[in-house]
CSV table of C-alpha atoms and ligand atoms in Angstrom, one decimal:
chain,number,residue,atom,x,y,z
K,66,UNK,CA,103.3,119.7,114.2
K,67,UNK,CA,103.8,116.3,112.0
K,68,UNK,CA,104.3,114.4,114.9
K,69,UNK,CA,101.5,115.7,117.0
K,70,UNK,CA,98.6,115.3,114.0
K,71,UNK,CA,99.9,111.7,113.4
K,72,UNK,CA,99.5,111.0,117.3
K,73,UNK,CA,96.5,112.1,116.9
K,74,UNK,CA,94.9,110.2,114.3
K,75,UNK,CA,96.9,107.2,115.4
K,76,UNK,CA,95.3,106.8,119.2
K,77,UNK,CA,93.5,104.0,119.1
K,78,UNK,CA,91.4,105.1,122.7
K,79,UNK,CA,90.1,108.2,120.9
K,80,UNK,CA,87.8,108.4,117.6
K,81,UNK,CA,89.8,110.9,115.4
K,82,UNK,CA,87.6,113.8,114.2
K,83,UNK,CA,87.2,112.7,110.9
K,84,UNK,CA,85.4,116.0,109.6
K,85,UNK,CA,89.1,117.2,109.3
K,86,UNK,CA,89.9,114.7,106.8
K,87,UNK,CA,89.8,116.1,103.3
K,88,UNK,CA,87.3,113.9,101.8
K,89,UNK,CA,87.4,114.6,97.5
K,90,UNK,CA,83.8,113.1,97.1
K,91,UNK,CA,82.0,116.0,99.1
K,92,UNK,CA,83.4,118.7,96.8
K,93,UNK,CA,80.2,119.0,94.2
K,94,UNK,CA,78.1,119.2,96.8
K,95,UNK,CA,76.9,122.2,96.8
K,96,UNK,CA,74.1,122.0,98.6
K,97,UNK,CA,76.0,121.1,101.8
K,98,UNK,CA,77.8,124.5,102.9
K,99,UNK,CA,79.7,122.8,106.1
K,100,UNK,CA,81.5,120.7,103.5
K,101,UNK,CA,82.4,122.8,101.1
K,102,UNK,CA,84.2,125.1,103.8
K,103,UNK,CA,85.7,122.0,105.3
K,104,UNK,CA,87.5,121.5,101.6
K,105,UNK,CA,88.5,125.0,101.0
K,106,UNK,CA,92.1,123.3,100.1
K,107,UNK,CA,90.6,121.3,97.1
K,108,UNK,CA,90.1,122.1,94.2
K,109,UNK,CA,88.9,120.4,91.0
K,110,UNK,CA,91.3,119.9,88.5
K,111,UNK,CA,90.6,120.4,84.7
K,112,UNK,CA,91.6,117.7,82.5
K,113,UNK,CA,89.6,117.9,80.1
K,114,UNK,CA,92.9,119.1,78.0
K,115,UNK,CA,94.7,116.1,79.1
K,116,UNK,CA,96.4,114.0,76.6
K,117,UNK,CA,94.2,111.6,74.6
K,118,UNK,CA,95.0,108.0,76.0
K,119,UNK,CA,94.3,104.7,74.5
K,120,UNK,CA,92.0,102.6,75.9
K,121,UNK,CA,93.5,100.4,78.9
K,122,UNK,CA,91.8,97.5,80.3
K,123,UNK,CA,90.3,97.8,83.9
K,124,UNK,CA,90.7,101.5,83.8
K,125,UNK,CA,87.6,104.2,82.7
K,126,UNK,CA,87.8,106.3,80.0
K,127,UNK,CA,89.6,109.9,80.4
K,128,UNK,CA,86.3,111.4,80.4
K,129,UNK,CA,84.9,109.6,83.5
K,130,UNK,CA,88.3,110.6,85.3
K,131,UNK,CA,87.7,113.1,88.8
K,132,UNK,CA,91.0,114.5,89.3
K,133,UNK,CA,91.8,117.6,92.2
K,134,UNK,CA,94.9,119.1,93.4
K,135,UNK,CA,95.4,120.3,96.9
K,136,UNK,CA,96.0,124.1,97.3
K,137,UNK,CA,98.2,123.9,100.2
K,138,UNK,CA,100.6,121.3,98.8
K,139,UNK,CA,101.4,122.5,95.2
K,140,UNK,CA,102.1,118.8,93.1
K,141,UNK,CA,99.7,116.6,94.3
K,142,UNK,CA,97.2,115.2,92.6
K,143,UNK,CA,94.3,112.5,93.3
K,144,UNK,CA,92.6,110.8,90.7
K,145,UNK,CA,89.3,109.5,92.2
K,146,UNK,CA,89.3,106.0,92.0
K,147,UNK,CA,89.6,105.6,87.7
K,148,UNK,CA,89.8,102.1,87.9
K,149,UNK,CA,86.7,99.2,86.9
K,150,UNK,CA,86.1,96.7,89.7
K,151,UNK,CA,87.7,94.1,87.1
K,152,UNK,CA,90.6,96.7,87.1
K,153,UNK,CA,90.8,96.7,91.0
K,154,UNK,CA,90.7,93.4,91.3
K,155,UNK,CA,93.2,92.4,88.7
K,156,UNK,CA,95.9,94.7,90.8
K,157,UNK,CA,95.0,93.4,94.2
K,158,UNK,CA,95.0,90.2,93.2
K,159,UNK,CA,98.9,91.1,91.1
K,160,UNK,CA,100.1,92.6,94.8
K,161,UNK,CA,99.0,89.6,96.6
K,162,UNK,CA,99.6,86.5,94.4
K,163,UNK,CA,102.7,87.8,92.2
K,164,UNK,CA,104.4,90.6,93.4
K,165,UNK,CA,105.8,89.7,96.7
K,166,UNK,CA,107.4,86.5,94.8
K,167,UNK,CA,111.4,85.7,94.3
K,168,UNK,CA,113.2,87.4,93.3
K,169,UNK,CA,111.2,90.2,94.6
K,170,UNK,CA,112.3,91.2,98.0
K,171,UNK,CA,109.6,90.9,101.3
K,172,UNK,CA,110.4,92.0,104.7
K,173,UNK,CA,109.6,88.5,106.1
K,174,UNK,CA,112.4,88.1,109.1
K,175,UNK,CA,114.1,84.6,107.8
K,176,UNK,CA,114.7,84.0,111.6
K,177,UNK,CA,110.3,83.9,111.9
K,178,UNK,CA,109.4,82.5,108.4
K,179,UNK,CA,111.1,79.7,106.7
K,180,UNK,CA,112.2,80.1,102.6
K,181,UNK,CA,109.4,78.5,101.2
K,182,UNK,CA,107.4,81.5,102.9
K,183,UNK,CA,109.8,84.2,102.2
K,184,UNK,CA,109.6,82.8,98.4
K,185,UNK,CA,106.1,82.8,97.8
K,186,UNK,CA,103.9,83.9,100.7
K,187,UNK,CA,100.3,83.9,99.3
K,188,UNK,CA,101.1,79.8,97.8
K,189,UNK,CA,102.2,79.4,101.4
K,190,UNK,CA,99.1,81.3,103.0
K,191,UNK,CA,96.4,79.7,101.4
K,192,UNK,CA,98.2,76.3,102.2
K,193,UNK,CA,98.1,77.4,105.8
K,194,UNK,CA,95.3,75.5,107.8
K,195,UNK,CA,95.9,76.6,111.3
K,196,UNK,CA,93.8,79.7,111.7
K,197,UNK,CA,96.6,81.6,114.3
K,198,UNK,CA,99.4,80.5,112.2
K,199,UNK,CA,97.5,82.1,109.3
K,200,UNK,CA,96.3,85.4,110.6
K,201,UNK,CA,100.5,85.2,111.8
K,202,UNK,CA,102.2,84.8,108.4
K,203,UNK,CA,98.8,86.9,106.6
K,204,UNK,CA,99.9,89.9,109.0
K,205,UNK,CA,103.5,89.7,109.2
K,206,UNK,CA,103.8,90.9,105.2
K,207,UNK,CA,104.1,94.6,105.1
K,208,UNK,CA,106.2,95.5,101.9
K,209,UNK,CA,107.6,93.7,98.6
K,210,UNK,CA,110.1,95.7,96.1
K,211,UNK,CA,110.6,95.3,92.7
K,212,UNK,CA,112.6,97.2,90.5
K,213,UNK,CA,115.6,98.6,91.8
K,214,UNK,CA,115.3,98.0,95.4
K,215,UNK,CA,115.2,100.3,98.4
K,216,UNK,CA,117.9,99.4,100.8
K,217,UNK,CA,116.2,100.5,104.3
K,218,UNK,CA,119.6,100.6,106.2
K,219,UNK,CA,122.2,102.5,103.7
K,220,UNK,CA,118.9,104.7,102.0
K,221,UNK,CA,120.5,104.0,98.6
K,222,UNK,CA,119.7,102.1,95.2
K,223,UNK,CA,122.0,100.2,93.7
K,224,UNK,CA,123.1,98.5,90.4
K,225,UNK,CA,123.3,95.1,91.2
K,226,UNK,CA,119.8,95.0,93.7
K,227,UNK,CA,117.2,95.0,90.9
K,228,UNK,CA,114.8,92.1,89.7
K,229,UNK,CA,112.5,93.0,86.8
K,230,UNK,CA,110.0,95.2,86.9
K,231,UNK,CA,106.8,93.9,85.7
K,232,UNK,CA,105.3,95.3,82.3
K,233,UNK,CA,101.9,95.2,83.2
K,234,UNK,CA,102.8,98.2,86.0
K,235,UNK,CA,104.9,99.7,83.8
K,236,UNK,CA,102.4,100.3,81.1
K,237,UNK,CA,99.7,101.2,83.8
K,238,UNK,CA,101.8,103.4,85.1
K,239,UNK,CA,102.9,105.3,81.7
K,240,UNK,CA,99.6,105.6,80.7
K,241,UNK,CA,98.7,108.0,83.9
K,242,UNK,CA,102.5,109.5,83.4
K,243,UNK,CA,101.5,110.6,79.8
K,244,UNK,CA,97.9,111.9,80.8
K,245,UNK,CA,99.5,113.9,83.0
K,246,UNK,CA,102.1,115.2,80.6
K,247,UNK,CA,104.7,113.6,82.0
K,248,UNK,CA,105.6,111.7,78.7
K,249,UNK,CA,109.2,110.7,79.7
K,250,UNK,CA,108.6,108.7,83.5
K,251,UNK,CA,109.9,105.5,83.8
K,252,UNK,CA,109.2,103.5,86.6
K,253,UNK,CA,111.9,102.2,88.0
K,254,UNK,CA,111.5,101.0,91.8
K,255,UNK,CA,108.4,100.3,93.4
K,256,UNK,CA,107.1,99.5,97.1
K,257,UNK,CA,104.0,97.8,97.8
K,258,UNK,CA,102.4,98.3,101.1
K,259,UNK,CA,100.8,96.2,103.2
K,260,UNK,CA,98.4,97.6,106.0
K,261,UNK,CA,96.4,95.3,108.1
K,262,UNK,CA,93.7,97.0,109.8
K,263,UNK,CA,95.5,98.7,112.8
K,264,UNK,CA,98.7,99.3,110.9
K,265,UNK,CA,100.9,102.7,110.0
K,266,UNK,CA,103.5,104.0,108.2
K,267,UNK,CA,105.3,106.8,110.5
K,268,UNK,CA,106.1,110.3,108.6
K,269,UNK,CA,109.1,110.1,106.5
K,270,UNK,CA,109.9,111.9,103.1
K,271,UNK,CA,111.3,110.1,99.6
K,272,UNK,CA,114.4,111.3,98.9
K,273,UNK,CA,117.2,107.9,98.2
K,274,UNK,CA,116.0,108.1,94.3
K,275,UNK,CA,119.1,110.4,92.5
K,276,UNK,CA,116.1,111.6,90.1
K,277,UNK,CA,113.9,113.7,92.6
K,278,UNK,CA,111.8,115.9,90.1
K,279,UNK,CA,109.7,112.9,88.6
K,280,UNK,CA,106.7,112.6,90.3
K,281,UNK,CA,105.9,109.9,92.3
K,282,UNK,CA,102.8,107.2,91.4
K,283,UNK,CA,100.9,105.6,94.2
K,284,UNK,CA,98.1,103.2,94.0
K,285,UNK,CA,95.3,102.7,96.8
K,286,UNK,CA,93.1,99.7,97.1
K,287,UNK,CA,90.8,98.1,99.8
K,288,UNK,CA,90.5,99.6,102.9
K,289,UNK,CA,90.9,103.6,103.1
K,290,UNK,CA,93.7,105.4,104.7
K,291,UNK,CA,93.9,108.5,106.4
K,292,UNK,CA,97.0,110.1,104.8
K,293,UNK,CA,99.1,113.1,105.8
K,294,UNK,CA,101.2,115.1,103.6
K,295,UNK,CA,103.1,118.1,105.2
K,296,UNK,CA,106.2,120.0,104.4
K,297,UNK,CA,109.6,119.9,103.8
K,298,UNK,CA,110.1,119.9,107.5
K,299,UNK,CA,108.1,118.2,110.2
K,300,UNK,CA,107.4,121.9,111.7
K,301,UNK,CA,104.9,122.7,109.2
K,302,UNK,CA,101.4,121.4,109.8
K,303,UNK,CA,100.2,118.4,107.4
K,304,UNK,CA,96.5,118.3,106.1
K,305,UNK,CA,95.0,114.9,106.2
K,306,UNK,CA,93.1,113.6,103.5
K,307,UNK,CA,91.6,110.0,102.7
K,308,UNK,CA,92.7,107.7,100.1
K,309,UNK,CA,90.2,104.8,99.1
K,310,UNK,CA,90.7,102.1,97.2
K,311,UNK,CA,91.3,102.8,93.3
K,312,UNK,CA,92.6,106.3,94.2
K,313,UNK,CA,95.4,107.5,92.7
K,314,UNK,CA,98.3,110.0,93.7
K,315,UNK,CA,100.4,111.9,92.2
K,316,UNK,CA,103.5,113.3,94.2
K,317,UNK,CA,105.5,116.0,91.8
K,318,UNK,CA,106.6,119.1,92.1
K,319,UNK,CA,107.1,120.6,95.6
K,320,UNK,CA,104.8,118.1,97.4
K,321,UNK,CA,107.5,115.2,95.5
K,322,UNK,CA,109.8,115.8,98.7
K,323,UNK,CA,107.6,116.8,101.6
K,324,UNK,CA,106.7,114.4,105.1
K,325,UNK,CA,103.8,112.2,104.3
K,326,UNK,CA,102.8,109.5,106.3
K,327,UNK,CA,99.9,107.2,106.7
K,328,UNK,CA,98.4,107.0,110.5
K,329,UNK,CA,95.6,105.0,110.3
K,330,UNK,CA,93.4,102.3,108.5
K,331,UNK,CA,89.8,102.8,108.5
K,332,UNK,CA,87.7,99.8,107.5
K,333,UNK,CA,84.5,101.4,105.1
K,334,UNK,CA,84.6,99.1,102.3
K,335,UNK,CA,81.5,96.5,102.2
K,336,UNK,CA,82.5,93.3,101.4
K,337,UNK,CA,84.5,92.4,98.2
K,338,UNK,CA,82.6,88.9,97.6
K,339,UNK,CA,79.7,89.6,94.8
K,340,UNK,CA,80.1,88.7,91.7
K,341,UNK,CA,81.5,91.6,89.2
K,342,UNK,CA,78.7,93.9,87.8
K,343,UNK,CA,78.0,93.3,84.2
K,344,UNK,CA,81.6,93.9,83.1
K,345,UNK,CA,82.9,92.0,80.4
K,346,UNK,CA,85.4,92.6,78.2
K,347,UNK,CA,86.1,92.5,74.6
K,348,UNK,CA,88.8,89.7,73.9
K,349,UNK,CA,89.6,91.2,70.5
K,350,UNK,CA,90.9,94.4,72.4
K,351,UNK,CA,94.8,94.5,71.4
K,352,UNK,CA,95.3,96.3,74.2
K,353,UNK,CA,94.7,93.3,76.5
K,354,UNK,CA,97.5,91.8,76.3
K,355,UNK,CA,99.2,94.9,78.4
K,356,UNK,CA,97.8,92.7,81.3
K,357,UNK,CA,97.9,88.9,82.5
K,358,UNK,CA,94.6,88.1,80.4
K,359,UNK,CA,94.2,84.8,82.3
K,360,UNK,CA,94.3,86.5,85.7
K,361,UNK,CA,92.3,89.7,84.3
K,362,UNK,CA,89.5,86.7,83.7
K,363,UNK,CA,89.9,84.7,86.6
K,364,UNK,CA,89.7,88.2,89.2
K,365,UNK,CA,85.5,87.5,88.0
K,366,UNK,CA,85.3,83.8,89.0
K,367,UNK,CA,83.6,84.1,92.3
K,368,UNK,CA,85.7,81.4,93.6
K,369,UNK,CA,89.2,82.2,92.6
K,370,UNK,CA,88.4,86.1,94.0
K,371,UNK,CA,87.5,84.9,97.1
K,372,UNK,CA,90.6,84.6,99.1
K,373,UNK,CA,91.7,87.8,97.8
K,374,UNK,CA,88.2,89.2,99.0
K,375,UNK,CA,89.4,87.8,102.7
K,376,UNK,CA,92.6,89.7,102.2
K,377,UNK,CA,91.1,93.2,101.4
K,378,UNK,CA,88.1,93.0,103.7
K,379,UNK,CA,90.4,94.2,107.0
K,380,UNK,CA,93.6,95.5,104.7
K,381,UNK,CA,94.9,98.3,102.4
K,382,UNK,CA,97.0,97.8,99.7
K,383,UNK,CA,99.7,100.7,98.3
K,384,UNK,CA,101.6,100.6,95.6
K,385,UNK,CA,104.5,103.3,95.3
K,386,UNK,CA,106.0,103.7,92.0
K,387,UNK,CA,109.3,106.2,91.6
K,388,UNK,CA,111.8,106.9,88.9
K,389,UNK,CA,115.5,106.1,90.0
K,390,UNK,CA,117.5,107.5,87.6
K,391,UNK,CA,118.0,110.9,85.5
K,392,UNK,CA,117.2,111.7,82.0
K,393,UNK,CA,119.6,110.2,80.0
K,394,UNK,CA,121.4,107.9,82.8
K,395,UNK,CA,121.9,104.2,82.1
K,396,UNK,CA,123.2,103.2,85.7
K,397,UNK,CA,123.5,104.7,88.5
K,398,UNK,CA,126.8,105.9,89.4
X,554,AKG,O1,100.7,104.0,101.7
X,554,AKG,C1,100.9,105.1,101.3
X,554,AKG,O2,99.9,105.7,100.8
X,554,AKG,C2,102.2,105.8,101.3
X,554,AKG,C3,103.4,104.9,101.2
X,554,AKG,C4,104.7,105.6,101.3
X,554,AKG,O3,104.7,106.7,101.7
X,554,AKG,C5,105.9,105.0,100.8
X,554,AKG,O4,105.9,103.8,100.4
X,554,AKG,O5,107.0,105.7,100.9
């Protein structure tokens, strides 16, 4: 069944029916019957008792948040999009300038891309003046971790593979952890995915972390995904649902170890280039300095965004966020 709906939005001959795709934005509308029956599986979700948060740069305030929960899969839950453009821009811009840096690891093969490439890829990208060599390292980048990292091969974290994990994530990340009520997640390990238009990932569940009950963070931005989360087996049937940029999801619960994959890329944001609406910021805000202030300023300079702009315009960006190690743990074992 998970195999057969991931072929299926994959094809590249065939236009997917996209009417399948859970789409949160059509859920007030009530005036459109057809799609509230096609979203009979969402539901809103009430936080209007979630905990009080502080004010976090580039993010809205609790009260502007949309949040819904799927009914089928118990433990997920989107946030639509609670980010400011400022606030999506200063993470894209973290994901493609910083985070895929030494001692961060990359998937760049060291047989196809020399060190100075594998050490700092963006520095190396922008450098780059030959427009097939370009579009070869630009496309070539498809995951950086940070934290405790994942070893692909063995499927398991260990002690001595960790570089630091960076504070500005960590906070952004607590701050949707406590919302939620989930006072006590620490991020430990995180992924960030790469998706240039025409890109997957194939159906696989998260299980290598020894801590499996805290929920799972994951970060959208730029171009929107079609997403499929199933069950704890690839016999059950997954619903597919889309996750646009600023979107936020929330794996816990049961949903924390069911399939999931991403099958397609669908390019539906306009272009990234215009200047940032009429949204400044108030440099007396203590709460700033949770962020790089110097690159939360620059994400507005028309010039400095642009490169990133080019990035996003055919690409998605993910970032996965998990806890590694039980309450209470200081290592793992
Ligand atoms: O890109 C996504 O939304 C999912 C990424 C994912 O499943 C993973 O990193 O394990």
């Amino acid at each position: 069944m998970f195999k057969l709906a991931f072929k299926k939005f994959k094809t590249k001959s065939i236009s997917p029916n996209l009417a399948e795709v859970i789409n949160v934005d059509t859920i007030e509308d009530k005036k459109d019957e057809r799609l509230e029956s096609d979203n009979q599986n969402v539901e809103r979700l009430d936080i209007s008792n979630a905990r009080t948060i502080q004010t976090f740069p580039g993010i809205k305030p609790l009260c502007d948040w949309r949040a819904y929960k799927l009914k089928n899969h118990p433990g997920i839950i989107i946030i639509r999009d609670p980010f400011t453009e400022r606030g999506r821009r200063y993470w894209i811009a973290r994901c493609l300038r910083d985070y895929p840096r030494t001692p961060n690891i990359v998937n760049l093969n060291e047989r196809l891309f020399d060190d100075s490439i594998r050490s700092d890829w963006w520095k190396q990208l922008g450098q780059c003046n030959d427009s097939k060599e370009f579009q070869r390292i630009k496309t070539a980048m498809r995951w950086t971790t940070f934290g405790y990292h994942h070893n692909w091969d063995t499927k398991i974290y260990e002690d001595q593979m960790q570089s630091p994990f960076p504070e500005d994530l960590t906070s952004m990340c607590q701050l949707f952890a406590f919302a939620l009520g989930y006072d006590d997640f620490k991020p430990e390990a995180a992924i960030v995915n790469y998706y240039p238009v025409g890109t997957t990932l194939s159906g696989h569940t998260d299980h290598s972390e020894p801590n499996k009950s805290a929920p799972l963070f994951s970060f959208s931005f730029g171009q929107t995904a079609i997403f499929l989360i199933g069950g704890r087996t690839l016999d059950e049937e997954p619903s597919a649902i889309f996750l646009r940029c600023g979107d936020v999801m929330i794996m816990s619960e049961e949903s924390r170890l069911c399939y999931h994959a991403v099958p397609r890329i669908i390019k539906t944001e306009k272009s990234w280039s215009s200047l940032l609406t009429n949204e400044g910021f108030d440099n007396a805000d203590i709460a700033l300095n949770l962020l790089d202030l110097d690159l939360l300023k620059k994400v507005g300079d028309p010039q400095f965004w642009q490169p990133f702009s080019n990035y996003i315009d055919d690409s998605r960006i993910n970032i996965n966020v998990r806890q590694v190690l039980n309450k209470g743990d200081i290592k793992l074992d």
